[in-house]
GROMACS .gro file of C-alpha atoms in nm:
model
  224
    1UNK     CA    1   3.351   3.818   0.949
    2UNK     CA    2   3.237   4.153   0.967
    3UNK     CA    3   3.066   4.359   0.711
    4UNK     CA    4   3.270   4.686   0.781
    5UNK     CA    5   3.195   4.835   0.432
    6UNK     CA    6   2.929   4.716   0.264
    7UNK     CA    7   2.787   4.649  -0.067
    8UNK     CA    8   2.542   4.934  -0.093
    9UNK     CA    9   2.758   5.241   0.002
   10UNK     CA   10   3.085   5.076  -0.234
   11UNK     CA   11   3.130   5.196  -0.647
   12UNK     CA   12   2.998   4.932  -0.814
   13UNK     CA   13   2.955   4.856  -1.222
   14UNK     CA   14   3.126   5.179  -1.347
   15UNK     CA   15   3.080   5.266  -1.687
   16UNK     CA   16   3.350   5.404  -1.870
   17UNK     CA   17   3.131   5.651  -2.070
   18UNK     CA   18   3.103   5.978  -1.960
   19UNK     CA   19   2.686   5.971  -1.985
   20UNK     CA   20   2.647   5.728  -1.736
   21UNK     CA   21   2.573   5.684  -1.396
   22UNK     CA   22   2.774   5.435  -1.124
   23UNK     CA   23   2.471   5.131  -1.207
   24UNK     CA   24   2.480   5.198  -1.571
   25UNK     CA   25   2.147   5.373  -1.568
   26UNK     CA   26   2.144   5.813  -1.653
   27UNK     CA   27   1.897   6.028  -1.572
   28UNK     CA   28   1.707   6.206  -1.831
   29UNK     CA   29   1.531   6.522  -1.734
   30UNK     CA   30   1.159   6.552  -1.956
   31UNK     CA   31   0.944   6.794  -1.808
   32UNK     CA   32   1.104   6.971  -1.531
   33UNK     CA   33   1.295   7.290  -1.628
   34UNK     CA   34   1.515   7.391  -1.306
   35UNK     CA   35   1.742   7.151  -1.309
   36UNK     CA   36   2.001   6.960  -1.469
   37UNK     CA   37   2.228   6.628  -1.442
   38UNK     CA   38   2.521   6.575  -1.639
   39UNK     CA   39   2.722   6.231  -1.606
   40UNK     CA   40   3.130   6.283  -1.613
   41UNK     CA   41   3.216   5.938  -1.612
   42UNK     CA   42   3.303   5.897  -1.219
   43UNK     CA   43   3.077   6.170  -1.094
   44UNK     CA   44   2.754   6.354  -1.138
   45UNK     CA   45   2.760   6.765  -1.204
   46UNK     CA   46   2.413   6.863  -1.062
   47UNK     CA   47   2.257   7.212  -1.160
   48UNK     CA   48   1.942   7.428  -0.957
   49UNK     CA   49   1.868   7.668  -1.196
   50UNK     CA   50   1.644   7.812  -0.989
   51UNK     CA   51   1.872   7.796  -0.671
   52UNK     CA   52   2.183   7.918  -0.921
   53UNK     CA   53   2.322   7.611  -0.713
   54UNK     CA   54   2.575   7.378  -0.858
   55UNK     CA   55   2.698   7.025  -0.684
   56UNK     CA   56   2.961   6.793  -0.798
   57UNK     CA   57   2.881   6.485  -0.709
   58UNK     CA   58   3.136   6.200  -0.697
   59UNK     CA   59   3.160   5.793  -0.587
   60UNK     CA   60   3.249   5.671  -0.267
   61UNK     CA   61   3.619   5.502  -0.382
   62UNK     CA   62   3.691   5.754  -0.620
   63UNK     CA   63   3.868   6.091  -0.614
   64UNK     CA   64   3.715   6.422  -0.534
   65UNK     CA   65   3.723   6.572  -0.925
   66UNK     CA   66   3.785   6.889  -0.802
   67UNK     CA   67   4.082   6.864  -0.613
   68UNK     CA   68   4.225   6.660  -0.936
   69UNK     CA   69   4.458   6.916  -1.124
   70UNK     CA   70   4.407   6.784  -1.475
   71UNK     CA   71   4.004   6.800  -1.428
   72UNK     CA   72   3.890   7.083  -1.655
   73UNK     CA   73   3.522   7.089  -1.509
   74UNK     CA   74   3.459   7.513  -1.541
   75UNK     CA   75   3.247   7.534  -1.232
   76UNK     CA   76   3.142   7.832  -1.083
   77UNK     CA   77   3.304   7.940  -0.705
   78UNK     CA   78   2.984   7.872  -0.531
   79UNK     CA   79   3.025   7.473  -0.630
   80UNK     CA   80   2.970   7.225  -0.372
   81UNK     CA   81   3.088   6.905  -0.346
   82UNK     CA   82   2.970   6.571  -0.208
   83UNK     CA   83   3.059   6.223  -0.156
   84UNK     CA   84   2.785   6.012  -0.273
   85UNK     CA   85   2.556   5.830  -0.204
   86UNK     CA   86   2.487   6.032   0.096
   87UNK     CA   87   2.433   5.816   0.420
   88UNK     CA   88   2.338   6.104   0.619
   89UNK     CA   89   2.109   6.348   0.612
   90UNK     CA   90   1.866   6.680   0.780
   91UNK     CA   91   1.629   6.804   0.647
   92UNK     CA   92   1.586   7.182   0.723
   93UNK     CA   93   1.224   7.134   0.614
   94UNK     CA   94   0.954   6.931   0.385
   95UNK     CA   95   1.087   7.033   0.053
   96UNK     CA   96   1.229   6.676   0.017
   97UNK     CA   97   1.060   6.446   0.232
   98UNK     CA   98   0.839   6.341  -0.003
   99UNK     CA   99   1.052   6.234  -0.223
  100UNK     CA  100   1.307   6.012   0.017
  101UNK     CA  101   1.001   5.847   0.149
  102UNK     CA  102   0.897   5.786  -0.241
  103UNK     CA  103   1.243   5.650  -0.275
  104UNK     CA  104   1.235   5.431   0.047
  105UNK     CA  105   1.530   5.655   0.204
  106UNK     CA  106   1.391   5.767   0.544
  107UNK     CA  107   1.638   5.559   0.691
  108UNK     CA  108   1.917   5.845   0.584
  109UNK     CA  109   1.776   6.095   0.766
  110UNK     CA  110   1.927   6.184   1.089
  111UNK     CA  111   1.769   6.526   1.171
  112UNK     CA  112   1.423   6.611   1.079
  113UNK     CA  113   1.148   6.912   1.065
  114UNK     CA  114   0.915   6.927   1.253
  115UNK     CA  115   0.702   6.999   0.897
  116UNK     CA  116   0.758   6.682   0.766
  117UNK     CA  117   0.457   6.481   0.688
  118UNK     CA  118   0.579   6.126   0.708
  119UNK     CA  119   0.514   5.907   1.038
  120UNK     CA  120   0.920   5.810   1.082
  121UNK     CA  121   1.048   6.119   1.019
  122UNK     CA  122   0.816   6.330   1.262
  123UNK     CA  123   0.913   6.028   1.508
  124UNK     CA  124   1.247   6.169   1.449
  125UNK     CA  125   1.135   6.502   1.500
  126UNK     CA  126   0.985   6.424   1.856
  127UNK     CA  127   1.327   6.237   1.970
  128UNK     CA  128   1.477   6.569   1.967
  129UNK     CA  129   1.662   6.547   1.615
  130UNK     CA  130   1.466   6.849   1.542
  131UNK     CA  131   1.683   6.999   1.212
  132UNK     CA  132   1.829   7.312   1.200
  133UNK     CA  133   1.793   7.575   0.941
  134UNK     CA  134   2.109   7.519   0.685
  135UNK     CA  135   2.083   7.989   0.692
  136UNK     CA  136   2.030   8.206   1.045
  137UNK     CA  137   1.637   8.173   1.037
  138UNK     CA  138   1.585   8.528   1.112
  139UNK     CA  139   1.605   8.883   0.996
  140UNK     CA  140   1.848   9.128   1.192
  141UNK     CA  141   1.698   9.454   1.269
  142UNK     CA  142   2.034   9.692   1.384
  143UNK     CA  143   1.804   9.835   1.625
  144UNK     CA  144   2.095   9.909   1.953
  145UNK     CA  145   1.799   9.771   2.232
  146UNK     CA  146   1.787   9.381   2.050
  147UNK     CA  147   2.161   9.377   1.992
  148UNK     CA  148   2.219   9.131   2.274
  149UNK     CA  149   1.926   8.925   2.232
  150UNK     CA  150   1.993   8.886   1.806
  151UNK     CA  151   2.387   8.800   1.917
  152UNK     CA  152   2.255   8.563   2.152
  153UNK     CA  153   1.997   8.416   1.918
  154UNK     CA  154   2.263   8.380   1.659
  155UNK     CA  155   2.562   8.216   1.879
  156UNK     CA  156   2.244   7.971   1.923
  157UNK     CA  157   2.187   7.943   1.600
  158UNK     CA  158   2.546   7.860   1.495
  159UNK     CA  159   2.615   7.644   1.825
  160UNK     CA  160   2.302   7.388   1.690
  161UNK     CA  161   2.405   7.426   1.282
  162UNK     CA  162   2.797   7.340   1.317
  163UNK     CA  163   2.670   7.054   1.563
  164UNK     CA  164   2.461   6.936   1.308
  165UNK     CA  165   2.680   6.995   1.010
  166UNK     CA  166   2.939   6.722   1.201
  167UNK     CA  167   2.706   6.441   1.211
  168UNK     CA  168   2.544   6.487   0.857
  169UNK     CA  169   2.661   6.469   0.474
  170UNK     CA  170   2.433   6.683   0.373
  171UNK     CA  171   2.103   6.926   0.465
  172UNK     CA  172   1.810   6.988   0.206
  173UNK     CA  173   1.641   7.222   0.231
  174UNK     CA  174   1.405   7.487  -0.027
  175UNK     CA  175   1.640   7.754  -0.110
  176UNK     CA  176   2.023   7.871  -0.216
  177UNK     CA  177   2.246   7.886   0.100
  178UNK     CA  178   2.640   7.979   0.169
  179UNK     CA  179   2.622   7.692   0.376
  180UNK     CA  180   2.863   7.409   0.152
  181UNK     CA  181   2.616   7.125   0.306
  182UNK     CA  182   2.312   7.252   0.166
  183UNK     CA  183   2.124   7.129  -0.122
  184UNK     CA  184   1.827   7.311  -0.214
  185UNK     CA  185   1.531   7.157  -0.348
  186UNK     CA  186   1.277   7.375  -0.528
  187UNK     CA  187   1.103   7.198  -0.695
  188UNK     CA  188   0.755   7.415  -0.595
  189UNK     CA  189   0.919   7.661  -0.827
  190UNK     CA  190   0.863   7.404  -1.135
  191UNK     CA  191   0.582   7.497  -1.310
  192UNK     CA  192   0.326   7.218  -1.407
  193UNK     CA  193   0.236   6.888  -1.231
  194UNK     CA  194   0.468   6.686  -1.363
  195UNK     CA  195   0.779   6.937  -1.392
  196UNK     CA  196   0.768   6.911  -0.995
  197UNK     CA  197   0.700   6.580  -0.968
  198UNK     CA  198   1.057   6.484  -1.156
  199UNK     CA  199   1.215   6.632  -0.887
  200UNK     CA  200   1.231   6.311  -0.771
  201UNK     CA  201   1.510   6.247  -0.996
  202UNK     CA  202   1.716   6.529  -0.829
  203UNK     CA  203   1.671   6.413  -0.499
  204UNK     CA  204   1.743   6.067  -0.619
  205UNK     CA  205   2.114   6.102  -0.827
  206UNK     CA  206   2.247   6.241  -0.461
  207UNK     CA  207   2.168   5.855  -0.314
  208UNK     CA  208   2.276   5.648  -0.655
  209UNK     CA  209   1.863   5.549  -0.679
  210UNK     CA  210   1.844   5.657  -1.052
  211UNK     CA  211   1.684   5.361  -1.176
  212UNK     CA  212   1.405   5.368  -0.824
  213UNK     CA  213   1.323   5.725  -0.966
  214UNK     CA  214   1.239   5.692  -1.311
  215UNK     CA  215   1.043   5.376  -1.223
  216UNK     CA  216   0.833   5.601  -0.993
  217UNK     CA  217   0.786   5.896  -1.225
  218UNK     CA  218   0.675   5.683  -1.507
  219UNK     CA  219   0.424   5.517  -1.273
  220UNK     CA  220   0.298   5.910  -1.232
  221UNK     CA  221   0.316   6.000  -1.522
  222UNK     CA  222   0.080   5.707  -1.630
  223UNK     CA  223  -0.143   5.764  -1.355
  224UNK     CA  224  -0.139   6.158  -1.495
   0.00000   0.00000   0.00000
């Protein structure tokens, strides 16, 4: 018999109430102060105040909210979307490595920087599933003599990120981006110790791990 779908990546204990997560258990944000996570019953709306990023999240087996005509959800144009938990993942640099190797998640990510700390995912790295930045990772100067070189810098560029984009659900990286994949995680922003450190919880509501996050923020903030 073959486990074509399993357990992990299916919607599982729903609660009916519109403050709760898909395993019962809601996030509460204490400390930090740029960002948010409202519960909607099947899906998640996430908010990066600093970012002015906002993400809809919703569970694998349910439909998208906002393609659902009766959904009233008054997001802003910029809103992405995601199907959660995300299976697949680059990260465009450290800003959330860290925290999925906190969360045990390493295993998600198929493209990594070359900044990133942890053992697997510079292993990654040296593979060559070196990540690509989720925005053009250089400044255009309209000078006529580097016209060619930019154009050919950028095709590049844009060659490697739609490439990438196919084989991921997502890309973190540490600021806003056009790009609908992104998710920016700024959590360097957050003033104080512990405001940062509950980032943890942002990075975790995109993978269902709720309940793995607040269990390791407590255990900080007792060690704090």
């Amino acid at each position: 018999q073959y486990n074509i779908y399993p357990k992990s990546y299916q919607l599982t204990s729903l609660q009916p109430s519109s403050s709760s997560s898909s395993s019962g258990f809601s996030t509460v944000v204490e400390f930090a102060q740029e960002f948010t996570v409202t519960y909607r019953g099947t899906f998640k709306v996430v908010k990066n105040n600093r970012a002015n990023e906002t993400y809809v999240l919703y569970q694998c087996g349910t439909p998208n909210p906002v393609d659902s005509a009766d959904t009233e959800l008054g997001l802003e144009a910029n809103t992405k979307v995601f199907q959660i938990p995300l299976v697949s993942v680059a990260l465009s640099d450290s800003a959330a490595a860290g925290f999925l190797s906190e969360l045990g998640l390493t295993d998600r990510v198929a493209f990594s920087s070359k900044y990133s700390y942890n053992q697997c995912l510079q292993a990654i790295h040296a593979c060559g599933q070196e990540a690509v930045s989720a925005t053009a990772p250089f400044d255009y100067d309209a000078s006529p003599d580097n016209d060619a070189e930019f154009n050919a810098s950028l095709a590049e560029w844009q060659q490697a990120s739609t490439q990438q984009g196919s084989q991921v659900d997502a890309i973190f990286t540490s600021s806003a981006s056009s790009n609908p994949k992104s998710i920016a995680v700024t959590s360097f922003a957050d003033p104080g110790v512990l405001n940062r450190a509950e980032w943890v919880k942002f990075v975790a509501v995109f993978f269902n791990k709720e309940v793995e996050a607040e269990r390791l923020f407590n255990n900080i903030r007792t060690d704090y």
